[in-house]
Coordinates of C-alpha atoms in Angstrom, one line a residue:
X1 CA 0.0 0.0 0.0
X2 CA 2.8 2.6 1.3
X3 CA 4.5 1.7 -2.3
X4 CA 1.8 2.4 -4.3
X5 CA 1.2 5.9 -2.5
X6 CA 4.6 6.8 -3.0
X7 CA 4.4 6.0 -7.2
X8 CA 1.0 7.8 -7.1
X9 CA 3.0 10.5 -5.1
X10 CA 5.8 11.0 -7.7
X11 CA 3.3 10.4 -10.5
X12 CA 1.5 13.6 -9.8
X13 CA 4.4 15.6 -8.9
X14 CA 6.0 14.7 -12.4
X15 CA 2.5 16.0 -14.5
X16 CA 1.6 18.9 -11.6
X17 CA 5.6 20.7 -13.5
X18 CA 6.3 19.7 -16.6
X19 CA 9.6 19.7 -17.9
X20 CA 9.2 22.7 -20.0
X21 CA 7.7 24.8 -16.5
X22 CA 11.2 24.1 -15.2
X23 CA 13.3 26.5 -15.6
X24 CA 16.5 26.0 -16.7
X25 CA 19.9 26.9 -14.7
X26 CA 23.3 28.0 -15.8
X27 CA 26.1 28.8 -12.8
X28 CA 29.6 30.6 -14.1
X29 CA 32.3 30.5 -11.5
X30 CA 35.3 33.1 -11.7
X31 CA 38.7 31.9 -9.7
X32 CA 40.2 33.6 -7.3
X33 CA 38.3 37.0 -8.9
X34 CA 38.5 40.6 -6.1
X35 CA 35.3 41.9 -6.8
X36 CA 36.6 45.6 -7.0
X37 CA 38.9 44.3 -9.7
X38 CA 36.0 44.5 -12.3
X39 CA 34.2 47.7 -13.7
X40 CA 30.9 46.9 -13.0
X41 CA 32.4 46.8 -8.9
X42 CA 34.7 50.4 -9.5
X43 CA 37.3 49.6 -10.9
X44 CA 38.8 52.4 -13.6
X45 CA 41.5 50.8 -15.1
X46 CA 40.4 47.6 -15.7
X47 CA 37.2 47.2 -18.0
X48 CA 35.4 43.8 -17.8
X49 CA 32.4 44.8 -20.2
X50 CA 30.8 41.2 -20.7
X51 CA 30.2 41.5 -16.2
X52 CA 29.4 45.3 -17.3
X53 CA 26.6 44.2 -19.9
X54 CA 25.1 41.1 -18.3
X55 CA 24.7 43.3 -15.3
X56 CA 22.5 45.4 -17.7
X57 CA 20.1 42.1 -18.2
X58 CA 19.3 41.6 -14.6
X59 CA 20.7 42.1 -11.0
X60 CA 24.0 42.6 -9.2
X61 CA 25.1 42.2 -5.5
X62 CA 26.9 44.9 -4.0
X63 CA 26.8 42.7 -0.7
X64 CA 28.0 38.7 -1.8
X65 CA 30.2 37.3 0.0
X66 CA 31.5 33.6 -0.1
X67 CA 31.5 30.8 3.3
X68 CA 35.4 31.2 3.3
X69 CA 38.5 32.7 1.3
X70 CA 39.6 29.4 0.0
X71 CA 38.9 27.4 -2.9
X72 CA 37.7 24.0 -1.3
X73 CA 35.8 25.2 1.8
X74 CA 34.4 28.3 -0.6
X75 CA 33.0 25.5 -3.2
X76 CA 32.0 22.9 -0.5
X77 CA 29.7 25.4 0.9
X78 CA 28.1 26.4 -2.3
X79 CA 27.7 22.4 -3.5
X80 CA 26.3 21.7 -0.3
X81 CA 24.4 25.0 1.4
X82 CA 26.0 24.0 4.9
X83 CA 29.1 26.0 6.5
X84 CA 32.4 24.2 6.8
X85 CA 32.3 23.1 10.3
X86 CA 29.0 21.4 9.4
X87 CA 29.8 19.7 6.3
X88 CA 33.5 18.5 6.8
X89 CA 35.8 20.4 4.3
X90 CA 37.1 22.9 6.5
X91 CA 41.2 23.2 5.6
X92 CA 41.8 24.0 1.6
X93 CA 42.1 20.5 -0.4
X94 CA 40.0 19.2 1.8
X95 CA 36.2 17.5 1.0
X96 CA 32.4 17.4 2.3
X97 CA 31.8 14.0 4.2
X98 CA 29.8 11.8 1.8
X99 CA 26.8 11.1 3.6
X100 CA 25.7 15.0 2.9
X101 CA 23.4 15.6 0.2
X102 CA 25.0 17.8 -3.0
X103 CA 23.8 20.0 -5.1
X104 CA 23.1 17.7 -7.8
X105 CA 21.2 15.0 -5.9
X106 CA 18.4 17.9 -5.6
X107 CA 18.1 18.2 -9.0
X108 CA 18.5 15.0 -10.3
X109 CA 15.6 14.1 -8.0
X110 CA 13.5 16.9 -10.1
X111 CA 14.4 15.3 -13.3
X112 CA 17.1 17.7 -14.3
X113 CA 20.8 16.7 -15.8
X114 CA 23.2 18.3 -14.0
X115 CA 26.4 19.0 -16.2
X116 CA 29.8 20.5 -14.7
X117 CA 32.4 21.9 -16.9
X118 CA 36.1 23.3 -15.2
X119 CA 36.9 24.1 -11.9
X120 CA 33.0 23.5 -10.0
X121 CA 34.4 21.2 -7.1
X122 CA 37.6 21.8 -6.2
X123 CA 39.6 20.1 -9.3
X124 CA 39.4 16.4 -9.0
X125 CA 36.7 16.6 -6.2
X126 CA 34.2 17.8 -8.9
X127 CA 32.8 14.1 -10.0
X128 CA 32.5 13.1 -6.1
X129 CA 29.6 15.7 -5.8
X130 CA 27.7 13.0 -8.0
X131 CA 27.5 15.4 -11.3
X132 CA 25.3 13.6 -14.3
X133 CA 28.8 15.0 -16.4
X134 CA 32.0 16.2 -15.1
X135 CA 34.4 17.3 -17.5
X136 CA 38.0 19.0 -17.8
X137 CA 38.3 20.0 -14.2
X138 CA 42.5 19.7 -13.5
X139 CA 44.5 22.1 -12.6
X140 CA 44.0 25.1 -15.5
X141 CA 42.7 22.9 -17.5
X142 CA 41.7 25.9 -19.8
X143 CA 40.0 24.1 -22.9
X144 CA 37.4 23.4 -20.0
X145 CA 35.0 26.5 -21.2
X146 CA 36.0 26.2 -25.1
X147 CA 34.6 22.6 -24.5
X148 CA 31.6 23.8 -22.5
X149 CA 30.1 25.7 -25.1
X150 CA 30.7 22.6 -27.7
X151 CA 28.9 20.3 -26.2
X152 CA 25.8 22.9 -24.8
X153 CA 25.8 23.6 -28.9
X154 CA 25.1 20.0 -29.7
X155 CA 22.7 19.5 -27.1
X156 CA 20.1 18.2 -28.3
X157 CA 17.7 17.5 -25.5
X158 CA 14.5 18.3 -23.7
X159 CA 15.5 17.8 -20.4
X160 CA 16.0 20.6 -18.6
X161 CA 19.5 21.5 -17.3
X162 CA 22.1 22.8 -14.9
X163 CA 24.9 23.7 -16.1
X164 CA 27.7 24.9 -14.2
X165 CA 31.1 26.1 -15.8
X166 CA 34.0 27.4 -13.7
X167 CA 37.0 28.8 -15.4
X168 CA 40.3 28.5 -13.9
X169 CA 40.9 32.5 -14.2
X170 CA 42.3 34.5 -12.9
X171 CA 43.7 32.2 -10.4
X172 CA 47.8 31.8 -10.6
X173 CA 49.2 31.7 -12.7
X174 CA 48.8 34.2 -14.3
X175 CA 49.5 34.6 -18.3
X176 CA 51.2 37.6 -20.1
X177 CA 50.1 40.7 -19.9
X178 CA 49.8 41.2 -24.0
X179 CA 47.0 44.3 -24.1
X180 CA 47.9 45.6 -20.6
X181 CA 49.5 48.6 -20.7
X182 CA 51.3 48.0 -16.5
X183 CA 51.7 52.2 -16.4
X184 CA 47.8 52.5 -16.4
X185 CA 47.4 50.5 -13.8
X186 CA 46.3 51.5 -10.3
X187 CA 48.3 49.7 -7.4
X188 CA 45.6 49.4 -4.4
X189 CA 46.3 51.0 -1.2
X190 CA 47.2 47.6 0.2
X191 CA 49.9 47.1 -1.5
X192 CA 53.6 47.8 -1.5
X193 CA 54.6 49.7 -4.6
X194 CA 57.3 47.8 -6.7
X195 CA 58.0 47.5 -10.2
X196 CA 57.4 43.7 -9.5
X197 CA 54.2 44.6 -8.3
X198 CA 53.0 46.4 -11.4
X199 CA 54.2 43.6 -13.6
X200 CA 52.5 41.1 -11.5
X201 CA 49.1 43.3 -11.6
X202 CA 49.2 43.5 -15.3
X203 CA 49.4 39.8 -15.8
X204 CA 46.8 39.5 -13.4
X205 CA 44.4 42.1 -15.6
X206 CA 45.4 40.0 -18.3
X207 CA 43.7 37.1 -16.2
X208 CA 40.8 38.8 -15.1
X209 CA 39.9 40.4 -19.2
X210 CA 39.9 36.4 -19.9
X211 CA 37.1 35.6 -17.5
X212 CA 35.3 38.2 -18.9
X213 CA 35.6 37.3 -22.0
X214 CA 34.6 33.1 -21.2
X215 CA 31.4 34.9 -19.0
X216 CA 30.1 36.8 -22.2
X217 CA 30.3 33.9 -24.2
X218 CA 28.9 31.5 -22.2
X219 CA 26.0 33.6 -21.4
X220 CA 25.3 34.4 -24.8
X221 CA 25.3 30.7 -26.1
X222 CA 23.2 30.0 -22.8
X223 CA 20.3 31.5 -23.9
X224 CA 20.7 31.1 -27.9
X225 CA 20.1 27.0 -27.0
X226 CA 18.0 27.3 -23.6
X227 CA 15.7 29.8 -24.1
X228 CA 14.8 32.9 -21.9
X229 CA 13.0 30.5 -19.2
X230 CA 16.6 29.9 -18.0
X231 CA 18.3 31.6 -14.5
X232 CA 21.5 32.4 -15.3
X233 CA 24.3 33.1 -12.0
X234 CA 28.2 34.3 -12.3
X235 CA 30.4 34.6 -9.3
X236 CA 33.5 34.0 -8.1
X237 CA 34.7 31.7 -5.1
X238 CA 36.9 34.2 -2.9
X239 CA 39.2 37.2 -3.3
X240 CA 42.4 36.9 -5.8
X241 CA 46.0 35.7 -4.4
X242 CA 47.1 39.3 -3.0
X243 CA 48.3 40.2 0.5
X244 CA 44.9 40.8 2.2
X245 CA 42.7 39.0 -0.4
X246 CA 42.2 35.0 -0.7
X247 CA 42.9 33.5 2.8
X248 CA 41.9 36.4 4.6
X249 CA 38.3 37.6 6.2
X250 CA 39.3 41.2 5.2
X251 CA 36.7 42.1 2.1
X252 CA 39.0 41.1 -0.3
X253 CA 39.0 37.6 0.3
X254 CA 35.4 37.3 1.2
X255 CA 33.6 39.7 -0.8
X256 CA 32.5 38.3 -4.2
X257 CA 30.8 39.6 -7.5
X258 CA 27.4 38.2 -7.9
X259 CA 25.0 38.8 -11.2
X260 CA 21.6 37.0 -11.6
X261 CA 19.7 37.4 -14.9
X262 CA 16.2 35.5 -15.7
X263 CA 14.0 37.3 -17.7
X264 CA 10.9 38.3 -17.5
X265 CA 11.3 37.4 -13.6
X266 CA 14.3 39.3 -12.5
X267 CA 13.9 43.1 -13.4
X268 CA 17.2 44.3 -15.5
X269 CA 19.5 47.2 -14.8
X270 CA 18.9 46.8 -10.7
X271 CA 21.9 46.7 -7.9
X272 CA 21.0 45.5 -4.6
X273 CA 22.8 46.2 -1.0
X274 CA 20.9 42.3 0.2
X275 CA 23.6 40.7 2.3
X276 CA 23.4 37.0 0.7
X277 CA 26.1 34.4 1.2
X278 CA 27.7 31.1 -0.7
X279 CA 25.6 29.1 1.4
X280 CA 22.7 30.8 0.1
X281 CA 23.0 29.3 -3.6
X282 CA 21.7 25.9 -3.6
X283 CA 18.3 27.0 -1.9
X284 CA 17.6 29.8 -4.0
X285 CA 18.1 27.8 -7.1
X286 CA 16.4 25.2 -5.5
X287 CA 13.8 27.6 -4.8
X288 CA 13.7 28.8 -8.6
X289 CA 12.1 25.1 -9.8
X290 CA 8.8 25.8 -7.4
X291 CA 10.3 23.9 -4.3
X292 CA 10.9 24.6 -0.8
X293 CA 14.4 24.3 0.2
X294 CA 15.2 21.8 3.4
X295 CA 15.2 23.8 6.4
X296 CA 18.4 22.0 8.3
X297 CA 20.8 23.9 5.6
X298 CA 22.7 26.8 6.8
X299 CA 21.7 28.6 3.6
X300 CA 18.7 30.2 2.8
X301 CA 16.4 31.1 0.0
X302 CA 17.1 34.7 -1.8
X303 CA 14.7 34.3 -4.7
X304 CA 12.3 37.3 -3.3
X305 CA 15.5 39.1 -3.8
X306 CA 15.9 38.0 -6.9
X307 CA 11.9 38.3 -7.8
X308 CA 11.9 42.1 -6.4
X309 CA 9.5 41.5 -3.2
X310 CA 12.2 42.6 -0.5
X311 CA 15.3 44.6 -0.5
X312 CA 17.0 42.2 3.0
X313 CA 18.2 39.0 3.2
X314 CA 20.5 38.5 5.9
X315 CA 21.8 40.7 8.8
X316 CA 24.9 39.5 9.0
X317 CA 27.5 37.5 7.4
X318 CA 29.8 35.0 8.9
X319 CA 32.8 33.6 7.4
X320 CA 35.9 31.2 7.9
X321 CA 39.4 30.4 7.1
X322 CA 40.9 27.5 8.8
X323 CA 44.0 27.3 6.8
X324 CA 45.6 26.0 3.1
X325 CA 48.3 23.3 4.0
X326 CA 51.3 24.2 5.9
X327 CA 51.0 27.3 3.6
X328 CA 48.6 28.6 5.6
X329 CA 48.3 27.5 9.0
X330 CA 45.9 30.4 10.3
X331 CA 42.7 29.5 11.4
X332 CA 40.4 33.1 11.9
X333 CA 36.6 33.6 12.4
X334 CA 34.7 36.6 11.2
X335 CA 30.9 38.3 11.4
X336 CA 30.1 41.5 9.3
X337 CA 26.8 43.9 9.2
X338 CA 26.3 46.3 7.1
X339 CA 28.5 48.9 8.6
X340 CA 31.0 46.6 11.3
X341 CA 33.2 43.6 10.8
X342 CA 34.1 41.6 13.7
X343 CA 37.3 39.2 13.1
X344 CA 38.8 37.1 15.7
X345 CA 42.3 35.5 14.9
X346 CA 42.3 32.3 17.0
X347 CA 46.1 31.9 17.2
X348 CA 47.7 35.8 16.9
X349 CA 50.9 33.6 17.9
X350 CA 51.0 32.1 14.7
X351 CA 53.1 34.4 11.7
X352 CA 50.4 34.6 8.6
X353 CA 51.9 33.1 6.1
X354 CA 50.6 31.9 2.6
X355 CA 51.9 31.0 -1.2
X356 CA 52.1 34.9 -1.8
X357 CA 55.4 34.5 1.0
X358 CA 56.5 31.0 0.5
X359 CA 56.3 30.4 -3.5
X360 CA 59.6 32.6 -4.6
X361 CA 58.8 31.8 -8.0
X362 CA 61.1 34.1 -10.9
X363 CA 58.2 36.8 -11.5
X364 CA 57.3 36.6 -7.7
X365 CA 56.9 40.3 -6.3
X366 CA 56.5 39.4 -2.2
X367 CA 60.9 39.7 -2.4
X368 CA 60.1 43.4 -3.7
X369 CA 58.0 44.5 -0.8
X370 CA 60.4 42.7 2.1
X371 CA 63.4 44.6 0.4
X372 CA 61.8 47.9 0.4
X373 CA 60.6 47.3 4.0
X374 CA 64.0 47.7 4.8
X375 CA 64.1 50.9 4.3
X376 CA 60.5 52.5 3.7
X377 CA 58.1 52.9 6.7
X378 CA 55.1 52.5 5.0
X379 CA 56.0 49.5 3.0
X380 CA 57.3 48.0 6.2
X381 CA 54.2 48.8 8.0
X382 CA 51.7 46.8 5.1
X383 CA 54.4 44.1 5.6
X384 CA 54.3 43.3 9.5
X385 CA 50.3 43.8 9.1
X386 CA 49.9 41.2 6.8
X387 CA 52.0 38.7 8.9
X388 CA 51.2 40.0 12.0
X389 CA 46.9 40.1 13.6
X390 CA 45.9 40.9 16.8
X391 CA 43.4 38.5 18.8
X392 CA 40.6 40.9 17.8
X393 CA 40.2 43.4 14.9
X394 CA 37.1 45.7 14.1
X395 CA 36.6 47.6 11.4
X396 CA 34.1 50.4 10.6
X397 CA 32.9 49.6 7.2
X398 CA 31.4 53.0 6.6
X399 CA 34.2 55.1 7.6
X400 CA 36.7 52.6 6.7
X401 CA 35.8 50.3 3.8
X402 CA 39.6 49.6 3.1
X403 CA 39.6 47.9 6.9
X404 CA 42.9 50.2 8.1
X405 CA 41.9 51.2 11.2
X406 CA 41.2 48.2 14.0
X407 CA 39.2 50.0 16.5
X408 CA 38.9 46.5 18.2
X409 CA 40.6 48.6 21.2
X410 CA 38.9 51.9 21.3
X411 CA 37.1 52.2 24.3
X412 CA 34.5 54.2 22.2
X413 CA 33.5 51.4 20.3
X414 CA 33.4 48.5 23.3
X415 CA 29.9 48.1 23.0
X416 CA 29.9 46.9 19.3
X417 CA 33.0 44.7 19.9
X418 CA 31.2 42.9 23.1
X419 CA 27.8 42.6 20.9
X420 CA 29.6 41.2 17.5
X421 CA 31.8 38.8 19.6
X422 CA 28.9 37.6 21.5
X423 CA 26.7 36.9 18.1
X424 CA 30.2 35.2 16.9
X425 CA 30.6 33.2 20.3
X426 CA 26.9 32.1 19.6
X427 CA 27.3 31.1 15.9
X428 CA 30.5 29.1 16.6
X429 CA 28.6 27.0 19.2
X430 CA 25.5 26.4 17.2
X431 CA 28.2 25.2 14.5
X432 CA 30.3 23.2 16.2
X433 CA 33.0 25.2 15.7
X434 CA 36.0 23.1 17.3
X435 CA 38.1 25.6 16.4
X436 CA 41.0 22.7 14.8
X437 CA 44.4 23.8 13.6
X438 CA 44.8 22.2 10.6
X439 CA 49.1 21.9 9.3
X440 CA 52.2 23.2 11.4
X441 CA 52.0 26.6 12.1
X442 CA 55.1 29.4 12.4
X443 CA 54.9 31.1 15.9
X444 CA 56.2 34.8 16.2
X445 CA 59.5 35.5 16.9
X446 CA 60.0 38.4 19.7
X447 CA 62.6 40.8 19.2

């Protein structure tokens, strides 16, 4: 009897949405992309029209950001709308448990094929996340979105789709700068100003105008085969490999550009300040096909965002980094409003180090900036900051968007530190949070 109710049960949810009601979904992931480095995000020197002109079609975040500022844990969360501590793949490299449900499984059940093209999971993880297709995802394995659009061309199928493709740029490393002229280029006010900076900067452009490029044409064939009924999504997974970007909970690692067209649902030309997260992903596609998400994920359904019926999602955001190999042994926590982000450093003992410190490749420019350290104050300052946290930091966002001035000890401010590190105190418990240190860490040394 309970079988037969069950086959009546699927029976009538497969006529109540046909497969042409369902819309279809198409997810482009940038690597290791600063949202700021883009046009459409402020940038003046950099022009990334395809971002500029599909921002035209439909809506962008001004207020993304991603679970954490590294590329396993950032794609983890977005596969499986749960937080690291919750679904396993905390450290870089590292992977969800396999009992958790994945993004495809949800719409496999719906009847969907679900395709993956490039750099979706993190590299060879991508088929464990049970795609119906998972091609060219190595390391920069760059034919990955030429072959993307070949085989969406030849589709020839009914069924509808979701397609994810995730180019490997402008992650490292990075090619040469060809139509980058390094003079016009604007070093941030991060960074330590080098010739081997510049150089670096401009090969990075160069990486950045070649996403741009792969995101206008996939978008474009997207909905030359699928049709307008189709809910199209580009972002990136974290901040680009600069001091204070990926591996970081400073904006630049966390932050992320976010566009979402679907027309004749999502209303085109419109910017939103909607705080929305990684996590957030899988339920508001979910959400897209006419379903209600599963209420035990950390994520949560933006499609009223999306849809124009509210201006809020979230109130706050919180983010991660527990650390990249012994690369990275630095395991920091983070919550951010609107206006004030809250980061706490669990081991300020540890020196920060990452691959911008430790890979001396021939082109690297981290030698630059500890030579003229020697001798330059600022330069030395931006140095011993990025390798050296407090316990605490607190940032004004609205005064202080750069994140310069830690007013984690200002007596003025002690009521916003005690509030944000209590909300943080409470979300690490309801995690789980054990707080692991994940590789050998570097300690300090006193003068």
């Amino acid at each position: 009897m309970r079988i037969a109710f069950a086959f009546f049960a699927l029976l009538l949810l497969a006529t109540s949405t046909s497969a042409a009601e369902l819309p279809n979904i198409v997810v482009f992931l940038s690597d290791d992309h600063t949202v700021t480095d883009s046009s459409l995000y402020g940038s003046t020197d950099l022009k990334t029209p395809n971002m500029e002109r599909i921002a035209q079609d439909g809506l962008t975040f001004d207020r993304a950001f991603v679970a954490s500022p590294s590329c396993a844990p950032s794609r983890a969360a977005l596969l499986t709308g749960l937080m690291p501590s919750r679904n396993g793949a905390e450290p870089n490299h590292s992977r969800p448990r396999k009992e958790i449900k994945k993004l495809p499984a949800y719409f496999q059940d719906l009847g969907y094929e679900v395709v993956s093209f490039g750099k979706v999971g993190h590299y060879a993880q991508t088929p464990e996340y049970g795609f119906d297709i998972a091609r060219h995802f190595k390391y920069h394995e760059d034919v990955a979105v030429p072959e993307a659009l070949k085989w969406l061309e030849a589709r020839d199928s009914k069924q509808p789709l979701v397609l994810f493709v995730g180019t490997n740029w402008p992650h490292v490393p990075w090619p040469k700068a060809e139509d980058i002229d390094p003079k016009s280029i604007k070093i941030p006010a991060t960074h330590v100003h080098t010739p081997k900076t510049r150089a670096a900067r401009a090969k990075y452009y160069q990486a950045v105008k070649t996403m741009d490029r792969e995101l206008g044409e996939v978008y474009d064939l997207a909905y030359q085969k699928l049709g307008p009924n189709t809910l199209f999504l580009h972002t990136s997974d974290h901040g680009a490999q600069w001091p204070f970007g990926k591996w970081t909970l400073y904006d630049d690692g966390i932050r992320t550009p976010m566009i979402a067209v679907w027309p004749g649902k999502i209303q085109p030309g419109q910017r939103t300040d909607a705080m929305v997260s990684w996590v957030d992903i899988l339920p508001t596609l979910y959400a897209a096909t006419g379903q209600t998400p599963p209420e035990d994920l950390d994520g949560r359904s933006f499609l009223p965002v999306l849809l124009g019926e509210t201006k809020q999602h979230r109130n706050e955001i919180f983010t991660v980094h527990s650390g990249d190999g012994n690369n990275n042994v630095y395991p920091t926590r983070s919550v951010r409003t609107g206006r004030w982000k809250y980061i706490r450093n669990l081991h300020p003992e540890y020196k920060f180090l990452s691959h911008v410190t430790n890979v001396k490749k021939e082109d690297a420019y981290w030698p630059s900036w500890e030579h003229k350290a020697q001798t330059a104050k600022e330069a030395a300052r931006k140095v011993k900051r990025y390798q050296e946290r407090p316990a605490e930091e607190l940032y004004d966002l609205e005064a202080d968007p750069s994140e310069q001035t830690n007013l984690a000890a200002d007596p003025q401010h002690a009521e916003t530190l005690n509030q944000l590190r209590g909300q943080l105190d409470a979300w690490m418990k309801e995690q789980g949070d054990q707080q692991k240190v994940y590789g050998d860490p570097t300690l300090l040394t006193t003068p």
